[in-house]
Amino acid sequence: GAGVSQSPSNKVTEKGKDVELRCDPISGHTALYWYRQSLGQGLEFLIYFQGNSAPDKSGLPSDRFSAERTGGSVSTLTIQRTQQEDSAVYLCASSPRTSPRQYFGPGTRLTVL
Amino acid sequence: KQEVTQIPAALSVPEGENLVLNCSFTDSAIYNLQWFRQDPGKGLTSLLLIQSSQREQTSGRLNASLDKSSGRSTLYIAASQPGDSATYLCAVNDYKLSFGAGTTVTVRA
């Protein structure tokens, strides 16, 4: 079946612009996660959704970052007023109700100029 | 806060040799541990999940063990092949993942 998909695969933006990153989880997966991978910080957790609710937003680095999930499916990560330190690969993962195993998408590479 | 360490950071072996990748974590009260593979410029591929009640998991040439009391997990890859060249990451899975920095493996033909 189809895996986790993310779009766009690459995004180049100017400092100060807003960006939206999209994640389509595996069909039927109830949990959805966002992570960020950068050279200096490795892989770090951002936010976790169970259904449409986000019980853990503890990894969002600042109030410029927000995320939502609709219909228990698609999620959008929004970064407002982007900064150069936001440059990273943003990864989305999902897992089913019956297992904690997380399945990752290919990521969105964000470059802030 | 859970700290996850992977040693060595890089490993180069000739084809056919067995690989042993180490992962240690600071908080032994973990739920699960997951091993991933990442190829350059790609996302993460889930290899094995060991749930906290289990001591090991096997899939083909891969075997992962978990020793919660000592805070360690080991991934064994038997009879390595050039196609096994990648970065291997372990992550403590307490619904959110806490990752190690990874071990980059090169298998020489």
XYZ file of C-alpha atoms in Angstrom:
222
model
C 0.000 0.000 0.000
C 0.934 3.656 -0.135
C 3.404 4.921 2.414
C 3.644 8.283 4.116
C 3.919 11.074 1.588
C 5.145 14.622 2.048
C 5.066 17.695 -0.112
C 6.878 19.583 -1.366
C 10.046 17.504 -1.456
C 12.128 20.657 -1.559
C 11.291 24.224 -0.585
C 13.506 27.253 -0.932
C 12.230 30.437 0.663
C 13.454 33.834 1.692
C 13.951 34.825 5.292
C 10.751 36.246 6.744
C 8.357 34.344 4.478
C 5.804 31.825 5.734
C 5.907 28.193 4.571
C 3.512 25.261 4.769
C 4.640 21.656 4.717
C 2.182 18.839 4.110
C 2.053 15.256 5.325
C -0.273 12.481 4.180
C -0.022 9.554 6.594
C -0.650 5.917 5.819
C -4.389 5.385 5.504
C -5.950 4.373 8.813
C -3.000 5.408 10.960
C -4.282 7.292 13.979
C -1.022 8.798 15.226
C 1.055 11.324 13.313
C 4.392 12.868 14.240
C 6.608 15.653 12.936
C 10.393 15.586 13.365
C 13.203 17.801 12.186
C 16.648 16.702 11.046
C 19.426 19.251 10.932
C 23.201 18.957 10.822
C 23.796 20.464 14.215
C 20.878 18.946 16.126
C 20.334 15.523 14.636
C 16.775 14.210 14.627
C 14.421 15.946 17.028
C 10.752 15.534 17.844
C 8.425 18.453 17.107
C 4.786 17.472 17.658
C 2.515 14.441 18.050
C -1.107 14.068 16.940
C -3.576 11.437 18.050
C -6.514 11.869 15.710
C -6.935 15.611 15.268
C -5.667 16.473 18.743
C -2.061 17.350 19.611
C -1.417 16.151 23.164
C 2.321 16.841 22.861
C 3.624 20.006 21.213
C 6.678 20.181 23.427
C 9.192 19.988 20.599
C 8.018 23.028 18.649
C 11.019 25.378 18.891
C 9.111 28.670 18.951
C 5.655 30.188 18.526
C 6.478 30.693 14.845
C 5.832 26.973 14.428
C 2.333 25.535 14.375
C 0.673 22.404 13.071
C -2.789 21.091 12.504
C -4.375 17.858 11.432
C -7.777 17.551 9.826
C -10.114 14.604 9.320
C -7.711 12.408 11.264
C -5.555 12.353 8.162
C -3.573 15.128 6.474
C -1.360 17.363 8.578
C 0.183 20.739 7.808
C 3.213 22.190 9.567
C 3.389 25.965 9.235
C 6.466 28.067 9.906
C 5.876 31.793 10.047
C 8.529 34.438 9.430
C 11.149 31.830 8.541
C 14.697 32.220 9.809
C 17.908 30.709 8.459
C 18.111 28.382 11.456
C 14.835 26.807 10.318
C 16.706 25.243 7.390
C 16.463 21.485 7.874
C 14.732 18.360 6.634
C 11.239 18.060 8.092
C 10.087 14.465 8.465
C 6.609 13.153 9.099
C 5.773 9.724 10.507
C 2.605 7.823 11.287
C 1.694 4.759 13.286
C -1.422 2.598 13.604
C -3.536 2.238 16.717
C -2.333 -1.339 17.149
C 1.413 -0.753 17.128
C 3.947 1.878 18.246
C 6.043 1.278 15.115
C 6.489 4.550 13.220
C 6.711 4.776 9.453
C 8.419 7.792 7.934
C 7.861 9.819 4.811
C 10.682 10.999 2.517
C 10.849 14.435 4.135
C 10.736 18.037 2.968
C 14.073 19.795 2.645
C 13.588 23.440 3.648
C 16.219 26.010 2.764
C 15.841 29.554 4.079
C 17.985 32.070 2.247
C 15.365 13.528 29.402
C 16.254 10.366 27.520
C 19.779 10.451 26.049
C 20.594 7.958 23.288
C 24.166 7.239 22.207
C 25.451 5.237 19.258
C 29.028 4.034 19.030
C 30.909 3.955 16.742
C 29.902 6.959 14.641
C 31.264 5.253 11.530
C 32.256 1.744 10.538
C 33.873 0.291 7.418
C 33.970 -3.465 6.830
C 34.681 -5.823 3.915
C 31.762 -7.573 2.292
C 30.720 -10.740 4.106
C 31.731 -9.594 7.557
C 29.116 -9.463 10.310
C 28.159 -6.008 11.582
C 27.560 -5.120 15.224
C 26.008 -1.723 15.936
C 25.587 -0.473 19.487
C 22.990 1.776 21.061
C 22.787 2.886 24.687
C 20.142 4.904 26.521
C 20.054 6.569 29.908
C 16.509 5.850 31.122
C 15.836 2.110 31.368
C 12.096 2.659 31.855
C 11.530 2.619 28.113
C 8.497 1.351 26.237
C 10.022 0.258 22.959
C 13.147 0.590 20.864
C 13.181 0.983 17.107
C 16.022 0.627 14.600
C 16.026 2.554 11.328
C 18.103 2.781 8.210
C 18.669 6.053 6.350
C 20.178 6.295 2.893
C 21.738 9.622 1.819
C 19.083 12.213 1.008
C 16.267 9.838 1.922
C 13.795 9.353 4.735
C 13.989 6.689 7.426
C 13.171 3.045 6.806
C 11.971 1.128 9.840
C 13.971 -2.077 10.305
C 12.930 -3.574 13.615
C 10.800 -2.677 16.622
C 11.540 -4.312 19.968
C 8.764 -3.878 22.481
C 9.754 -3.493 26.127
C 8.572 -6.996 27.051
C 10.758 -8.538 24.345
C 14.481 -9.245 24.391
C 15.084 -9.496 20.657
C 13.591 -9.298 17.195
C 14.767 -10.859 13.945
C 14.108 -10.077 10.306
C 16.132 -11.894 7.677
C 19.819 -11.105 8.228
C 18.991 -8.576 10.943
C 18.745 -9.306 14.638
C 18.269 -6.730 17.360
C 18.545 -7.345 21.082
C 17.361 -5.235 23.988
C 18.739 -5.244 27.541
C 16.761 -2.705 29.511
C 18.652 -3.280 32.755
C 21.942 -2.225 31.203
C 20.372 0.381 28.906
C 21.621 -1.209 25.693
C 20.446 -2.457 22.346
C 22.548 -4.119 19.670
C 21.787 -4.539 15.978
C 23.504 -7.453 14.251
C 23.656 -7.663 10.476
C 24.895 -11.006 9.218
C 27.026 -11.474 6.113
C 27.113 -7.788 5.160
C 26.650 -6.686 1.548
C 27.520 -3.405 -0.220
C 23.790 -2.655 -0.293
C 23.842 -2.507 3.519
C 25.880 0.713 3.321
C 23.768 3.393 5.035
C 23.341 5.217 8.326
C 21.670 3.174 11.044
C 19.747 4.962 13.762
C 18.300 3.657 16.977
C 15.472 5.423 18.748
C 13.781 4.950 22.074
C 10.080 4.842 21.285
C 8.013 6.276 24.148
C 5.310 7.293 21.627
C 7.727 10.016 20.510
C 11.141 8.954 19.302
C 14.423 9.979 20.910
C 17.179 9.293 18.409
C 20.839 8.532 18.607
C 23.181 10.305 16.194
C 23.560 7.163 14.077
C 26.310 4.864 12.859
C 27.355 5.283 9.226
C 28.248 1.917 7.744
C 30.312 1.320 4.611
C 30.543 -2.212 3.272
C 33.472 -2.555 0.835
C 33.066 -4.902 -2.110
